[in-house]
mmCIF file of C-alpha atoms in Angstrom:
data_model
loop_
_atom_site.group_PDB
_atom_site.id
_atom_site.type_symbol
_atom_site.label_atom_id
_atom_site.label_comp_id
_atom_site.label_asym_id
_atom_site.label_seq_id
_atom_site.Cartn_x
_atom_site.Cartn_y
_atom_site.Cartn_z
ATOM 1 C CA UNK A 1 100.474 118.541 95.429
ATOM 2 C CA UNK A 2 97.676 115.917 95.709
ATOM 3 C CA UNK A 3 98.758 115.081 99.283
ATOM 4 C CA UNK A 4 98.790 118.776 100.134
ATOM 5 C CA UNK A 5 95.404 119.333 98.529
ATOM 6 C CA UNK A 6 93.903 116.593 100.630
ATOM 7 C CA UNK A 7 95.733 117.557 103.804
ATOM 8 C CA UNK A 8 95.237 121.361 103.495
ATOM 9 C CA UNK A 9 98.078 122.457 105.804
ATOM 10 C CA UNK A 10 98.225 126.059 106.900
ATOM 11 C CA UNK A 11 101.293 128.300 107.026
ATOM 12 C CA UNK A 12 103.115 127.524 110.289
ATOM 13 C CA UNK A 13 101.831 123.982 110.602
ATOM 14 C CA UNK A 14 104.235 121.148 111.434
ATOM 15 C CA UNK A 15 104.404 117.767 109.684
ATOM 16 C CA UNK A 16 106.434 114.554 109.802
ATOM 17 C CA UNK A 17 107.664 113.073 106.499
ATOM 18 C CA UNK A 18 108.328 109.448 105.554
ATOM 19 C CA UNK A 19 109.888 108.666 102.240
ATOM 20 C CA UNK A 20 109.804 104.904 101.796
ATOM 21 C CA UNK A 21 111.411 102.720 99.147
ATOM 22 C CA UNK A 22 109.032 100.054 97.864
ATOM 23 C CA UNK A 23 112.092 97.702 97.400
ATOM 24 C CA UNK A 24 114.403 98.474 94.525
ATOM 25 C CA UNK A 25 114.554 102.344 94.667
ATOM 26 C CA UNK A 26 118.104 103.458 95.647
ATOM 27 C CA UNK A 27 118.611 105.583 98.799
ATOM 28 C CA UNK A 28 120.037 108.437 96.667
ATOM 29 C CA UNK A 29 116.738 108.716 94.758
ATOM 30 C CA UNK A 30 114.762 108.636 98.032
ATOM 31 C CA UNK A 31 116.852 111.547 99.288
ATOM 32 C CA UNK A 32 116.181 113.445 96.061
ATOM 33 C CA UNK A 33 112.494 112.906 96.565
ATOM 34 C CA UNK A 34 112.852 113.991 100.155
ATOM 35 C CA UNK A 35 114.601 117.218 99.171
ATOM 36 C CA UNK A 36 111.743 118.035 96.744
ATOM 37 C CA UNK A 37 109.102 117.373 99.425
ATOM 38 C CA UNK A 38 111.019 119.737 101.825
ATOM 39 C CA UNK A 39 111.256 122.444 99.150
ATOM 40 C CA UNK A 40 107.522 122.168 98.423
ATOM 41 C CA UNK A 41 106.661 122.328 102.170
ATOM 42 C CA UNK A 42 108.986 125.351 102.613
ATOM 43 C CA UNK A 43 107.261 127.105 99.658
ATOM 44 C CA UNK A 44 103.911 126.997 101.457
ATOM 45 C CA UNK A 45 105.326 127.788 104.985
ATOM 46 C CA UNK A 46 104.947 124.317 106.564
ATOM 47 C CA UNK A 47 107.840 123.148 108.766
ATOM 48 C CA UNK A 48 109.120 119.639 108.875
ATOM 49 C CA UNK A 49 109.557 118.394 112.435
ATOM 50 C CA UNK A 50 110.785 114.884 111.714
ATOM 51 C CA UNK A 51 111.913 113.096 108.535
ATOM 52 C CA UNK A 52 112.505 109.370 107.874
ATOM 53 C CA UNK A 53 114.029 108.208 104.597
ATOM 54 C CA UNK A 54 114.693 104.526 103.869
ATOM 55 C CA UNK A 55 113.285 101.074 103.393
ATOM 56 C CA UNK A 56 110.391 100.715 105.849
ATOM 57 C CA UNK A 57 107.671 98.802 103.999
ATOM 58 C CA UNK A 58 109.057 97.000 100.924
ATOM 59 C CA UNK A 59 108.232 94.248 98.430
ATOM 60 C CA UNK A 60 110.907 92.126 96.748
ATOM 61 C CA UNK A 61 112.417 94.210 93.924
ATOM 62 C CA UNK A 62 109.371 96.418 93.577
ATOM 63 C CA UNK A 63 110.173 99.744 91.917
ATOM 64 C CA UNK A 64 108.958 103.087 93.297
ATOM 65 C CA UNK A 65 108.533 104.948 96.541
ATOM 66 C CA UNK A 66 105.831 106.278 98.742
ATOM 67 C CA UNK A 67 105.594 109.661 100.541
ATOM 68 C CA UNK A 68 103.665 109.933 103.726
ATOM 69 C CA UNK A 69 102.953 113.198 105.536
ATOM 70 C CA UNK A 70 101.579 113.341 109.045
ATOM 71 C CA UNK A 71 99.998 116.624 110.222
ATOM 72 C CA UNK A 72 101.290 117.148 113.741
ATOM 73 C CA UNK A 73 99.575 118.684 116.793
ATOM 74 C CA UNK A 74 101.358 119.009 120.186
ATOM 75 C CA UNK A 75 100.330 115.546 121.291
ATOM 76 C CA UNK A 76 101.453 113.758 118.090
ATOM 77 C CA UNK A 77 104.701 115.729 118.106
ATOM 78 C CA UNK A 78 105.436 114.680 121.727
ATOM 79 C CA UNK A 79 104.782 111.037 120.736
ATOM 80 C CA UNK A 80 107.113 111.212 117.754
ATOM 81 C CA UNK A 81 109.837 112.690 119.957
ATOM 82 C CA UNK A 82 109.610 109.773 122.367
ATOM 83 C CA UNK A 83 112.513 107.340 121.946
ATOM 84 C CA UNK A 84 111.856 104.093 120.136
ATOM 85 C CA UNK A 85 114.232 101.185 119.754
ATOM 86 C CA UNK A 86 112.934 98.033 118.077
ATOM 87 C CA UNK A 87 114.047 95.596 115.373
ATOM 88 C CA UNK A 88 113.026 97.655 112.318
ATOM 89 C CA UNK A 89 112.834 101.223 113.597
ATOM 90 C CA UNK A 90 114.977 103.343 115.880
ATOM 91 C CA UNK A 91 114.343 107.016 116.764
ATOM 92 C CA UNK A 92 115.072 109.462 119.536
#
């Protein structure tokens, strides 16, 4: 809720979600967190355009996870939809 308070999304807005393991958090727990984020966004009428769950920015055996939300406008949405294929990230 702290993220939503700061972000102040309105009903009908679109967001992108990144659930990142800090190192030792299992993928199953990340998907549980992602499900809860999605439920919370659905509750307030915000749609999720894109979701990434995994190990994106880690530290050796560090416990925990981070949740990042990006408020999308048409320009940012188009950029996120553009294909990307690099060493640590693949989308589109």
